[in-house]
Tab-separated table of C-alpha atoms and ligand atoms in Angstrom:
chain	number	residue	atom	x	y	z
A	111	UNK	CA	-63.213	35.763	-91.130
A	112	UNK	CA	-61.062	35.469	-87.663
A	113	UNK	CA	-62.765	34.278	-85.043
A	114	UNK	CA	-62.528	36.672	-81.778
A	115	UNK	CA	-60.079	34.693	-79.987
A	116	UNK	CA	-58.092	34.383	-82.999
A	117	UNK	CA	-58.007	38.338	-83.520
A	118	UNK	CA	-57.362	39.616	-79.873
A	119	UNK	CA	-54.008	37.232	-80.239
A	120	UNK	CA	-53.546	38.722	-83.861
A	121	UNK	CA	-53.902	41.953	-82.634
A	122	UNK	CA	-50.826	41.141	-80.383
A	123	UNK	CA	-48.470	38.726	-82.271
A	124	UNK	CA	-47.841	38.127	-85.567
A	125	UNK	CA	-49.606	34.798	-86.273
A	126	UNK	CA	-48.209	34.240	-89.166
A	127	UNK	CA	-44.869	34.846	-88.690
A	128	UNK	CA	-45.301	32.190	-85.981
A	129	UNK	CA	-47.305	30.132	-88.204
A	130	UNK	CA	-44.587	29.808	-90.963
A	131	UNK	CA	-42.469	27.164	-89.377
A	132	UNK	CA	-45.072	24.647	-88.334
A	133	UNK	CA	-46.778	24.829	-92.021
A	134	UNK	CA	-43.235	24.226	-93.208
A	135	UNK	CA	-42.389	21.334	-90.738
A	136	UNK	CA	-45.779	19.701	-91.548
A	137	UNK	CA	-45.682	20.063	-95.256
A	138	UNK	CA	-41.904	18.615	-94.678
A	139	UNK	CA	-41.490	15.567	-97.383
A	140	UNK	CA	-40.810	11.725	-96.040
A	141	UNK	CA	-38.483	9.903	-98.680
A	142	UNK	CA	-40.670	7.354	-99.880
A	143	UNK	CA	-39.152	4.180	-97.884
A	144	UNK	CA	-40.723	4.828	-94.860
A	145	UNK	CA	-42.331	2.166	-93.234
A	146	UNK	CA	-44.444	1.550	-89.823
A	147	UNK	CA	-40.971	0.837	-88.757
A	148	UNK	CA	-40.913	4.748	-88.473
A	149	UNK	CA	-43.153	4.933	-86.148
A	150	UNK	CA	-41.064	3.473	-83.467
A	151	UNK	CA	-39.093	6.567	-82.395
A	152	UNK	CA	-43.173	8.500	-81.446
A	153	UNK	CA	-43.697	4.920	-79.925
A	154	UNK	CA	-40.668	5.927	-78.101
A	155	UNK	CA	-42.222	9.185	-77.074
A	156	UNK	CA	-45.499	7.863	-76.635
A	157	UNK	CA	-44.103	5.567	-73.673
A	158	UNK	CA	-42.265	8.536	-72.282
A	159	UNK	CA	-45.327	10.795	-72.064
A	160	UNK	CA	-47.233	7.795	-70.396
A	161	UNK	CA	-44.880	7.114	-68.468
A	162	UNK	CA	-44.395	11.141	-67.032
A	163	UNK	CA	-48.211	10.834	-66.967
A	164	UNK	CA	-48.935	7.835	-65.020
A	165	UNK	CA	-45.516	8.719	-62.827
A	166	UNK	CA	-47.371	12.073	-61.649
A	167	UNK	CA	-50.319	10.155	-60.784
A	168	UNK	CA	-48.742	7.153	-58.655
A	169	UNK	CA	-46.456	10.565	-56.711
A	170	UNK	CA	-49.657	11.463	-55.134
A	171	UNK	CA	-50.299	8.725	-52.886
A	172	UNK	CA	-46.043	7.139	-52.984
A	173	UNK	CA	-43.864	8.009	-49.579
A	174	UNK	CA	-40.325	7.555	-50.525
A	175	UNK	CA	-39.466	5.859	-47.126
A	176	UNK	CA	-38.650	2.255	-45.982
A	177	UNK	CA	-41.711	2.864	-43.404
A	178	UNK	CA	-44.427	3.675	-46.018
A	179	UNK	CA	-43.114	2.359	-49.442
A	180	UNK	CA	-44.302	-0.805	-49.811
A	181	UNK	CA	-47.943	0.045	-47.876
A	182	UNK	CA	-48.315	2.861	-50.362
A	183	UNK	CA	-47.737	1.286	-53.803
A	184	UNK	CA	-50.357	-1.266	-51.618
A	185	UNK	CA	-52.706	1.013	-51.090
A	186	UNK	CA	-52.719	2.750	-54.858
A	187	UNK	CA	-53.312	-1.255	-55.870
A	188	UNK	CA	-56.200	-2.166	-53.503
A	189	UNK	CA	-57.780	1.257	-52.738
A	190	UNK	CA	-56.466	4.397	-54.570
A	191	UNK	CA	-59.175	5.175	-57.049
A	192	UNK	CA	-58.059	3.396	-60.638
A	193	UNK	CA	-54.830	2.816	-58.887
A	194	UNK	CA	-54.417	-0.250	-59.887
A	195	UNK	CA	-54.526	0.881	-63.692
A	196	UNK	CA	-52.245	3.568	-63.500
A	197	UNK	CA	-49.759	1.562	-61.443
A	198	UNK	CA	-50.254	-1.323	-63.897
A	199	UNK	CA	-49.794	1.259	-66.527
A	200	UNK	CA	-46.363	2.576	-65.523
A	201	UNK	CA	-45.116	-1.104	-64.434
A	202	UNK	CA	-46.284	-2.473	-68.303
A	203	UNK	CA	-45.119	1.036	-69.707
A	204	UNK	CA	-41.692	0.443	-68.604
A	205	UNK	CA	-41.136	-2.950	-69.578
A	206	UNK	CA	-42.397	-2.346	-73.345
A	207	UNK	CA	-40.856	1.176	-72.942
A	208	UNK	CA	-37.730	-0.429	-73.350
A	209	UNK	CA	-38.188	-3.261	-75.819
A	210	UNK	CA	-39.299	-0.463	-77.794
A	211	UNK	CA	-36.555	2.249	-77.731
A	212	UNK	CA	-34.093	-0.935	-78.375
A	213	UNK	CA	-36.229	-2.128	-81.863
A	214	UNK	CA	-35.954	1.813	-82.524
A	215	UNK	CA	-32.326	1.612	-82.498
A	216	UNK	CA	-32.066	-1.436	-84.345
A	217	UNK	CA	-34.481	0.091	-87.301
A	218	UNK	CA	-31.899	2.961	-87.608
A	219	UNK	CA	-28.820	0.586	-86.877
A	220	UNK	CA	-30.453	-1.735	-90.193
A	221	UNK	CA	-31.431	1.205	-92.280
A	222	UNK	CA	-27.646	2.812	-91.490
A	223	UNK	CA	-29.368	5.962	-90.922
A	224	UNK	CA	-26.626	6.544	-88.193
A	225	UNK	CA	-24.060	7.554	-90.728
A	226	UNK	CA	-22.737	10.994	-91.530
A	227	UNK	CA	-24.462	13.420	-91.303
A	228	UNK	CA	-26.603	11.796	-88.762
A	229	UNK	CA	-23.859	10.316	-86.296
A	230	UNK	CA	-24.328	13.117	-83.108
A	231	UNK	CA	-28.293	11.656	-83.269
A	232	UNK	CA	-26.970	8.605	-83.082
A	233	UNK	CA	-24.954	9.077	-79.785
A	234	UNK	CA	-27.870	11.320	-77.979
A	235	UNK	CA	-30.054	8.186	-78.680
A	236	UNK	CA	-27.721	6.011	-77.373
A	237	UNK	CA	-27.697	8.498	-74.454
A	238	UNK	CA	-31.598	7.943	-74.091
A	239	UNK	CA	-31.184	4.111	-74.318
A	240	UNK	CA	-29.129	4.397	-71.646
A	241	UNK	CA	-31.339	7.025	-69.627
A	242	UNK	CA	-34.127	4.584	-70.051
A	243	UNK	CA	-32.603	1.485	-68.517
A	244	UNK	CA	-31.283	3.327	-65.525
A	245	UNK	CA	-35.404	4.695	-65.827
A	246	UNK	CA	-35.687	1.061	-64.949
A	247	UNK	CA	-33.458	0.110	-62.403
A	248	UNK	CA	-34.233	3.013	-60.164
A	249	UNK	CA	-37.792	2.314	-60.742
A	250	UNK	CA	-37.431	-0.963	-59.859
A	251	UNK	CA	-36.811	-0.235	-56.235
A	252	UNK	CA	-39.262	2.107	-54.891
A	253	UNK	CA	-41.818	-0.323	-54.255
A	254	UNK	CA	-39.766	-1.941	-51.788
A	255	UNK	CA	-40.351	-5.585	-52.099
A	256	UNK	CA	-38.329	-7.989	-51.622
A	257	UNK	CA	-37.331	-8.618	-55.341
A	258	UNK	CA	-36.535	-4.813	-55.902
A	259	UNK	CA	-34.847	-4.506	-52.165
A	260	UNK	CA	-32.455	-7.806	-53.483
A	261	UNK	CA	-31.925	-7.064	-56.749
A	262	UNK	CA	-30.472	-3.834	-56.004
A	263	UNK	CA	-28.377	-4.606	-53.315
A	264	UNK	CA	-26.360	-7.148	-56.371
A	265	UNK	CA	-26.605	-4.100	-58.648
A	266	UNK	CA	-24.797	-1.956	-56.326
A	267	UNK	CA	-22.058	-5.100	-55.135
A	268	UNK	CA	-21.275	-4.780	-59.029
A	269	UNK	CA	-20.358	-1.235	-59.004
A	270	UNK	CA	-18.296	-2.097	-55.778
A	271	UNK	CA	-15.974	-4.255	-57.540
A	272	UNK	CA	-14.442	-1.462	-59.616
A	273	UNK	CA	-11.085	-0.475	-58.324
A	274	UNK	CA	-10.096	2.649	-56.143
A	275	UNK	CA	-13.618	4.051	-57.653
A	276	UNK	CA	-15.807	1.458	-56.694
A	277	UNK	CA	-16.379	1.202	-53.272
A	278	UNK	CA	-16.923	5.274	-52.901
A	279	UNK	CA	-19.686	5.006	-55.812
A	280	UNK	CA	-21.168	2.031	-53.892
A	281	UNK	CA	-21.581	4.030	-51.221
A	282	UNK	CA	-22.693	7.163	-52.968
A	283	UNK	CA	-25.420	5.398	-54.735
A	284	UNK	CA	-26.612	3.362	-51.724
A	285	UNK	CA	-26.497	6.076	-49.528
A	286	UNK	CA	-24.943	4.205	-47.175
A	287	UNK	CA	-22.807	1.079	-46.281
A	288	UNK	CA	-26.405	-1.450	-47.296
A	289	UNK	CA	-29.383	-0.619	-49.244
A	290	UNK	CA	-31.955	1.409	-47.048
A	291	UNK	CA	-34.160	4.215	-46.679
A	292	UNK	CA	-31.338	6.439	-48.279
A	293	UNK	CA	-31.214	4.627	-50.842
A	294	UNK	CA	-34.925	4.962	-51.810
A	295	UNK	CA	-34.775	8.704	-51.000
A	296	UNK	CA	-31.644	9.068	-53.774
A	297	UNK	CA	-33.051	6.452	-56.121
A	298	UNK	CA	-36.454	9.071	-56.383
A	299	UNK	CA	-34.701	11.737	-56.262
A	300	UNK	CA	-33.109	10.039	-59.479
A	301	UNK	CA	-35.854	8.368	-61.022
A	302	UNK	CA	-38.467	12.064	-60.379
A	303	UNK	CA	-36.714	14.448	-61.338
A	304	UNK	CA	-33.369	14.283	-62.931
A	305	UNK	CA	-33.771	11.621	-64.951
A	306	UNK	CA	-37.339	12.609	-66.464
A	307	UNK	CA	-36.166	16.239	-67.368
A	308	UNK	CA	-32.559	14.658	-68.955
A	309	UNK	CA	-34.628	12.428	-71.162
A	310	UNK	CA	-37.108	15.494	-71.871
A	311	UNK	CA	-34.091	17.810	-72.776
A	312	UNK	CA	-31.985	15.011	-74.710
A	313	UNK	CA	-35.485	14.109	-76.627
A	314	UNK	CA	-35.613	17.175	-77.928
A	315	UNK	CA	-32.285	17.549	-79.212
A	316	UNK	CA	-32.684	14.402	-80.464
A	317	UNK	CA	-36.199	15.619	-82.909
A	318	UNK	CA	-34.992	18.859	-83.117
A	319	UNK	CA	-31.712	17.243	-85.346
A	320	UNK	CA	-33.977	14.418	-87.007
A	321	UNK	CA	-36.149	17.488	-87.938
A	322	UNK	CA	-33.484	19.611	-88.861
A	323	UNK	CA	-31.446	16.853	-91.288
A	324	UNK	CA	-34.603	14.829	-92.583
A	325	UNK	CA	-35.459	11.313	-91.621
A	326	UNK	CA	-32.173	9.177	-93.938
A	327	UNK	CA	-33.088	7.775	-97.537
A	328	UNK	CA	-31.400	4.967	-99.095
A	329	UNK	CA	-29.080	6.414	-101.027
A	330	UNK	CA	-25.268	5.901	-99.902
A	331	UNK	CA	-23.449	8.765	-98.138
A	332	UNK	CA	-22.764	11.782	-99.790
A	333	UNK	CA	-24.816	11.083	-102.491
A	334	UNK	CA	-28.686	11.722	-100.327
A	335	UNK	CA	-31.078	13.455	-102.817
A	336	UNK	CA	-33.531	16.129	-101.570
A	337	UNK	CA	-36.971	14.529	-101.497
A	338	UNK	CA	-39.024	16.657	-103.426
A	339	UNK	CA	-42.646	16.530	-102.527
A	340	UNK	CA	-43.812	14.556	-105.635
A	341	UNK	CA	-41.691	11.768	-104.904
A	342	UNK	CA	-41.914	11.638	-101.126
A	343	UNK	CA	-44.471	11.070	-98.668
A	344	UNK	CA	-46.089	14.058	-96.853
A	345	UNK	CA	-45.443	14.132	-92.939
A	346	UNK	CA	-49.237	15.821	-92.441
A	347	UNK	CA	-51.601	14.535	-92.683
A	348	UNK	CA	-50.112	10.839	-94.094
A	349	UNK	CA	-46.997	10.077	-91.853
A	350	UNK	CA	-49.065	11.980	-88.589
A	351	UNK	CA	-52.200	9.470	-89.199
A	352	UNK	CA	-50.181	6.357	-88.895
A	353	UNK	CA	-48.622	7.410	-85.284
A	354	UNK	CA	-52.148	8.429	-84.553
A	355	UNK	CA	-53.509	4.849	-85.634
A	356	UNK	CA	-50.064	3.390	-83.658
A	357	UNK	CA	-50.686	5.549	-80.186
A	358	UNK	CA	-53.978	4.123	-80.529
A	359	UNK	CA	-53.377	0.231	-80.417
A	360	UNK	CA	-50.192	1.196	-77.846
A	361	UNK	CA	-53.090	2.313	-75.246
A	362	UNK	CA	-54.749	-0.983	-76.572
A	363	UNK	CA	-51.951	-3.120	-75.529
A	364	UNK	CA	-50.807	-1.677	-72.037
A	365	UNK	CA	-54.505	-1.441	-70.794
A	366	UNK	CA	-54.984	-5.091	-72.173
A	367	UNK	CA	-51.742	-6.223	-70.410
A	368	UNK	CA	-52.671	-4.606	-67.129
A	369	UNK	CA	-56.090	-5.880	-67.026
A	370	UNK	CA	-54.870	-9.398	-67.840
A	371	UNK	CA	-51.139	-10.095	-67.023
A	372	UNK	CA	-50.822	-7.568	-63.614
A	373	UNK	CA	-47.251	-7.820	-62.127
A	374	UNK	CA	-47.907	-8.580	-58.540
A	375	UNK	CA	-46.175	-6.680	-55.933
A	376	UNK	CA	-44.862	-9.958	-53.814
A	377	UNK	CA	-43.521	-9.180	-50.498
A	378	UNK	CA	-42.235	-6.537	-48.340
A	379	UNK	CA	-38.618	-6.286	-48.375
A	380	UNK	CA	-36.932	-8.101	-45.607
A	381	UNK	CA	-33.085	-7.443	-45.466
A	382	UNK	CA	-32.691	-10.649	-43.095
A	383	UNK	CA	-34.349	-13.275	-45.326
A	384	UNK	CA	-32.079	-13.110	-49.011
A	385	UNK	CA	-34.276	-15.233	-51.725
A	386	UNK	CA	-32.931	-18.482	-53.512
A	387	UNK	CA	-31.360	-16.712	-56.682
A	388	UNK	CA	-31.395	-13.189	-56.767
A	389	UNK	CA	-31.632	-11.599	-60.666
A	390	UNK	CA	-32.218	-8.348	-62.183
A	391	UNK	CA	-34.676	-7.515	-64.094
A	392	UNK	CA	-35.265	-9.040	-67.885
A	393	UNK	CA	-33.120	-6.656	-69.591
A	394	UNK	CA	-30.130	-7.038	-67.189
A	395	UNK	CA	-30.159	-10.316	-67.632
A	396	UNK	CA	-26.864	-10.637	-70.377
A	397	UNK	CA	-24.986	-8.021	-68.734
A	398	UNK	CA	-25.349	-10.115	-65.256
A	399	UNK	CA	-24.673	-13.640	-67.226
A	400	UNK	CA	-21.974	-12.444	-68.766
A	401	UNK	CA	-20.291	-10.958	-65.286
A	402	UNK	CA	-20.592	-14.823	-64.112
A	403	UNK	CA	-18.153	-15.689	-66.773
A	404	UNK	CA	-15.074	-13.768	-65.828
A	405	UNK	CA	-13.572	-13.083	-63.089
A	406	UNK	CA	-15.266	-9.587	-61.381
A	407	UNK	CA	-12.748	-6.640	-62.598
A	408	UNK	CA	-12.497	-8.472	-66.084
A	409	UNK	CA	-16.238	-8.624	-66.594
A	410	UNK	CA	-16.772	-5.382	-65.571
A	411	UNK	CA	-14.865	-4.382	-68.095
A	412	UNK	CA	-15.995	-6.513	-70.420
A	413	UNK	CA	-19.637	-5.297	-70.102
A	414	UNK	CA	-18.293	-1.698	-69.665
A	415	UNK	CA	-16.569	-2.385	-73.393
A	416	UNK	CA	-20.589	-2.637	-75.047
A	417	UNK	CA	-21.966	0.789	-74.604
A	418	UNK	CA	-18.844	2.400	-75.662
A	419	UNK	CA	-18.688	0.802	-78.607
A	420	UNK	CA	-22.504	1.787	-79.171
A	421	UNK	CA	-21.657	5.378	-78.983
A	422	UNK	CA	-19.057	5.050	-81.191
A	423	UNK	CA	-20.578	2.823	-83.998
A	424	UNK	CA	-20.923	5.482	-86.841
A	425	UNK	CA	-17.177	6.808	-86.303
A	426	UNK	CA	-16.337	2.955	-86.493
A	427	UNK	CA	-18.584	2.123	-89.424
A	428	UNK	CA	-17.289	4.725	-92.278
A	429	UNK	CA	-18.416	2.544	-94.919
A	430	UNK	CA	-21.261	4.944	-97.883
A	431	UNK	CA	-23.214	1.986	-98.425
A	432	UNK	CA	-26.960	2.257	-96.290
A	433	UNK	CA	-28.334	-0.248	-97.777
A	434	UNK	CA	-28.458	-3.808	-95.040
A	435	UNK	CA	-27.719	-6.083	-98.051
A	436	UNK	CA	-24.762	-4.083	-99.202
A	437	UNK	CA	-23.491	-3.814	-95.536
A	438	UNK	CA	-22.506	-7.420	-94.849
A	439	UNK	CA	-19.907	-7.044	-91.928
A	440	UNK	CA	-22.136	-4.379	-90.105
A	441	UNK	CA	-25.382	-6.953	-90.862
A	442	UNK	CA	-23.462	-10.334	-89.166
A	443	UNK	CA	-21.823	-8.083	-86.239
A	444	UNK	CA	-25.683	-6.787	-85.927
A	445	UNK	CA	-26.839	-10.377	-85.729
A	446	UNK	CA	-24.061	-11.526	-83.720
A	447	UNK	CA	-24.564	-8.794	-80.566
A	448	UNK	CA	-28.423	-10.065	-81.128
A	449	UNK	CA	-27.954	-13.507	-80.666
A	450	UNK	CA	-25.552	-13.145	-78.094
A	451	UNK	CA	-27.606	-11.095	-75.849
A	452	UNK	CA	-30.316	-13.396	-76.835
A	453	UNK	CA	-28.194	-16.767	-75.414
A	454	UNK	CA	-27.033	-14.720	-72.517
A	455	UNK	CA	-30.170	-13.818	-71.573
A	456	UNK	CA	-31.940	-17.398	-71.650
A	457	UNK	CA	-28.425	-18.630	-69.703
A	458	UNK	CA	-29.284	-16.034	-67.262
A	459	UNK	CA	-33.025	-16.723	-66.793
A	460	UNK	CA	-32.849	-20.346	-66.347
A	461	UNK	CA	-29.480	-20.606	-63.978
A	462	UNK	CA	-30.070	-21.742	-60.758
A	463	UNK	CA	-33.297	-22.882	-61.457
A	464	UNK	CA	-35.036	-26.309	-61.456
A	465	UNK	CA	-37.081	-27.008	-64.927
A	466	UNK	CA	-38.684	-30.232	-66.045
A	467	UNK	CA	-38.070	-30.981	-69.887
A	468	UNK	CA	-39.504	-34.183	-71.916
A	469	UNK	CA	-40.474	-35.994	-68.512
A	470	UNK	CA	-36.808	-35.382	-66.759
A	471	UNK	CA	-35.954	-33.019	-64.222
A	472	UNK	CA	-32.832	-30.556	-64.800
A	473	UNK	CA	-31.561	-28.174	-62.218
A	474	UNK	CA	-29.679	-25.241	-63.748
A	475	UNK	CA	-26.500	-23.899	-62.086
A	476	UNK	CA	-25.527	-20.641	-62.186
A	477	UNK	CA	-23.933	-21.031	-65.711
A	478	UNK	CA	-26.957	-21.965	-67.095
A	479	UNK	CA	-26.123	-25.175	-67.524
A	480	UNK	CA	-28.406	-28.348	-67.157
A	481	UNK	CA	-27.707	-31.111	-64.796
A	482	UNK	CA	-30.061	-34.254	-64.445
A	483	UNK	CA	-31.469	-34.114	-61.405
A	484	UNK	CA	-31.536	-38.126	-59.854
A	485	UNK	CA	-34.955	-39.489	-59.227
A	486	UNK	CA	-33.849	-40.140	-55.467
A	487	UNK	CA	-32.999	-36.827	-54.921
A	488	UNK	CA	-35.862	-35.482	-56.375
A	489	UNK	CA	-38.253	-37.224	-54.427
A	490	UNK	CA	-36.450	-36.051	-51.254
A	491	UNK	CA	-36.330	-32.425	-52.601
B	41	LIG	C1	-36.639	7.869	-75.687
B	41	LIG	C2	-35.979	7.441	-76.736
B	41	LIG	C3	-36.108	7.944	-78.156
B	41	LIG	C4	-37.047	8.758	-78.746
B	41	LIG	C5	-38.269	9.395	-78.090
B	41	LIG	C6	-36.682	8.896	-80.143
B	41	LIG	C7	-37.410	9.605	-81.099
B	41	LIG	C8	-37.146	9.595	-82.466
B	41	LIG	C9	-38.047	10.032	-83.500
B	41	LIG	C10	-39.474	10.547	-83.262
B	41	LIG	C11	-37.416	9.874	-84.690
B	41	LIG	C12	-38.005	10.113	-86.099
B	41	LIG	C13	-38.900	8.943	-86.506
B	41	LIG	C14	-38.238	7.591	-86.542
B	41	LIG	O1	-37.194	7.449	-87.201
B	41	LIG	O2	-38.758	6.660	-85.894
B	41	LIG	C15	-36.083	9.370	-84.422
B	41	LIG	C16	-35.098	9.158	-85.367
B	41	LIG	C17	-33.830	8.654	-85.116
B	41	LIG	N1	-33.416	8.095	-83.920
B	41	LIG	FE1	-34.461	8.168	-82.173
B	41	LIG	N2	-35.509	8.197	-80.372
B	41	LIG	C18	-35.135	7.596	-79.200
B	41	LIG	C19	-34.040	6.764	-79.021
B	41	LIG	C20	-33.093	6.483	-79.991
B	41	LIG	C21	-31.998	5.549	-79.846
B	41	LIG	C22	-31.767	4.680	-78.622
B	41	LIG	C23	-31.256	5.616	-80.993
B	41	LIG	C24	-30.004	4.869	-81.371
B	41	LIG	C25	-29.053	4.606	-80.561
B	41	LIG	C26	-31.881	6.570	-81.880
B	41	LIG	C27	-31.404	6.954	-83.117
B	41	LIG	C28	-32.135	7.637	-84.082
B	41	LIG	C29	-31.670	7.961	-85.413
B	41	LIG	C30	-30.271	7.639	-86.008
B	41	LIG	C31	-32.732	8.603	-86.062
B	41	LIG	C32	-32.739	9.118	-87.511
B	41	LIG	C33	-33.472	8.099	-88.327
B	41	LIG	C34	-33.466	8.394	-89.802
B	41	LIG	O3	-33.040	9.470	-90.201
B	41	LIG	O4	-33.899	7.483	-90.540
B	41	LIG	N3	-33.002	7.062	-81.251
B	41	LIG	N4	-35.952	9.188	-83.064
C-alpha cells in the first residue's frame, strides 16, 4: 500500500524507472579487500560538506575588508552565538581536511588503484588535492592577522620570482603592488565561490567514474575479475554503515579539538611591524624549505617539477602488478617523496628558531640547522 505522498508523485513520475539506478548502485558489489582505509575518500567528502557548512555560517557575520576583517572573525569568537564552534570547526576542518585527502591519495597510490583503467580519476584527484591546499592558503588570510597578513605577502614574493610571468601574476593575485584590502576582496572571491563549486563539480566527476569503473581489486591490470556478489562485499547496507560509524567519530574529533586545542586568532595585521620568521602554514612547509635551498628561479622550478609528476604518475608507472609488495620501485619512490617531505618539513619548522635540547640551547638558522648557542650570549639574549 503507497502512502499518499508516495502516490500523488507516482501519479506523476515513474518511480520506478527512477528507482532502478539507486537499487542498482546500492546493491553494487565491493571486492572483498576493502578496508576502513576506504573510507577515506567519504572522509574526504565529509570535510568538504563541513567545511561548505560551517563556511555559510561564519559568511553571515565576515566583512571581506581590511576595516572589519579581523573585528568580525572577533566578534563570531567572543559573541556570535556558537561562533566560536563553528569558527573552530572550519579552522580544525581545514587542517585535518587536508591530512586527510593526502592519506586518501596515498591508500590509492599503495593499493595502485591509479592504473589503467582508473588513471583520468587519478589526475581529477590530484586536481582536488590541489584545489584543497589553495582551499587553505586563501583561507588562511581572511582573518587578517598578522600571521595570515605575513605569510601571504612571502607566498605572493614566490610567485614574483618567476620570469616575464611573475611579476604580472604577483600583481594579479595581490590586487595590487602589497597585500591589502584587494587582496582580501580577490582571495574571497576565490576561496567563496569559485573554488567551493570547482571542488563540488570535480567531486563529482571524480564518484561519478569511481562509481562507474568499481572501486580497483587486487588483481594485476588487464586481468580485474567482476566481483560477483557472493564473493564481494555489499556497498548497502555493509560498506554505507562503516562511513556512517566513520562520519560519526569525525564530528567526535573536530568538536573535541575545538573545545580543547582552539587556534587563537593572535593579532591584527600590521603591515609596518614584519614578525621574527615568517612561515606558511604546516603543509607549505617542504615546498618553502626546499625554495631555501636553491637559488629562487631554480627552486621554483624544482617545486613546480612535484605536482606534475603527480598528475602524471599512472602514464609513468605502466607496470600490471597492483599489488605494494610486487611494486618495489613504485613502493621506495613512495617512501622516498614521504620521508623527504617529512625532513623538509621538520627543517622548515624548526629554522630560525631557538630550541633547548638535553640541557643546551640551539638556535636554528634558516637551513634548519643547529648551532650551540654560548652560555654568554644566552644570558644576554
Ligand atoms: C576532496 C577530495 C576527494 C574526494 C571527496 C574523493 C572521494 C573519493 C571516494 C568517495 C572514493 C571511493 C572510496 C575510496 O576509495 O575511498 C574515491 C576513490 C578514488 N580516489 Fe578519491 N577523492 C578525493 C581526492 C582524491 C585524490 C587527491 C586522489 C589521488 C590523487 C584520489 C584518487 C582516487 C582513486 C584512484 C580512487 C579509486 C580507488 C579504487 O578504485 O580503489 N582521490 N575518491
Amino acid at each position: 500500500m503507497k502512502s499518499p505522498i508516495k502516490r500523488w508523485f507516482a501519479e506523476r513520475f515513474d518511480l520506478d524507472a527512477l528507482n532502478q539506478p539507486i537499487q542498482k548502485q546500492l546493491k553494487k558489489p565491493l571486492p572483498g579487500h576493502i578496508s576502513w582505509f576506504h573510507t577515506l575518500g567519504s572522509m574526504s567528502l565529509f570535510f568538504f560538506v563541513s567545511q561548505v557548512l560551517t563556511g555559510i555560517l561564519l559568511l553571515i557575520y565576515y566583512r571581506p575588508t581590511v576595516h572589519d576583517a579581523f573585528e568580525s572573525v572577533k566578534y563570531i569568537m567572543t559573541t556570535a552565538t556558537m561562533g566560536w564552534l563553528y569558527r573552530q570547526i572550519h579552522a580544525w576542518g581545514a587542517n585535518l581536511m587536508i591530512i586527510v585527502v593526502f592519506l586518501h591519495m596515498l591508500r590509492t597510490f599503495i593499493t595502485g588503484s591509479y592504473k589503467k583503467p582508473r588513471e583520468l580519476t587519478w589526475v581529477f584527484g590530484v586536481l582536488l588535492f590541489f584545489i584543497t591546499l589553495v582551499f587553505g592558503f586563501t583561507g588562511y588570510l581572511l582573518p587578517w592577522n598578522q600571521l595570515a597578513y605575513w605569510a601571504t605577502t612571502v607566498g605572493t614574493e614566490v610567485a614574483g620570482a618567476v620570469p616575464v610571468v611573475g611579476e604580472p601574476i604577483k600583481i594579479l593575485l595581490r590586487g595590487g603592488v602589497a597585500v591589502g584590502g584587494e587582496t582580501i576582496s580577490r582571495f574571497f572571491v576565490v576561496h567563496v565561490i569559485i573554488l567551493p563549486w570547482a571542488l563540488f563539480f570535480i567531486i563529482l566527476i571524480h564518484i561519478f567514474m569511481v562509481r562507474y569503473q568499481g572501486i580497483a581489486t587486487m588483481d594485476p591490470v588487464g586481468s580485474e575479475k567482476k566481483v560477483t556478489a557472493k564473493e564481494g562485499i555489499p556497498f548497502f547496507p555493509d560498506h554505507v554503515l562503516k562511513e556512517g560509524i566513520v562520519f560519526f567519530v569525525l564530528l567526535g574529533v573536530l568538536i573535541t579539538l575545538s573545545v580543547l586545542a582552539p587556534f587563537d586568532l593572535g593579532e591584527k595585521a600590521d603591515p609596518l611591524k614584519t614578525p621574527h620568521a615568517i612561515k606558511p602554514e604546516w603543509y607549505f612547509l617542504p615546498m618553502y624549505q626546499v625554495l631555501k635551498y636553491f637559488p629562487k628561479l631554480l627552486g621554483i622550478f624544482v617545486v613546480s617539477l612535484a605536482p606534475l609528476f603527480l598528475v602524471i604518475w599512472p602514464f609513468l608507472d605502466r607496470g600490471k602488478e597492483r599489488h605494494p609488495l610486487r611494486r618495489p620501485l613504485s613502493m621506495t619512490i613512495g617512501v622516498l617523496v614521504i620521508l623527504s617531505l617529512l625532513i623538509f618539513g621538520v627543517l622548515a619548522h624548526f629554522s630560525e628558531t631557538r630550541h633547548r635540547f638535553l640541557g643546551k640551547t640551539y638556535e636554528f638558522d634558516i637551513y634548519g640547522i643547529p648551532h650551540p648557542v654560548s652560555e654568554s650570549r644566552e644570558a644576554g639574549k
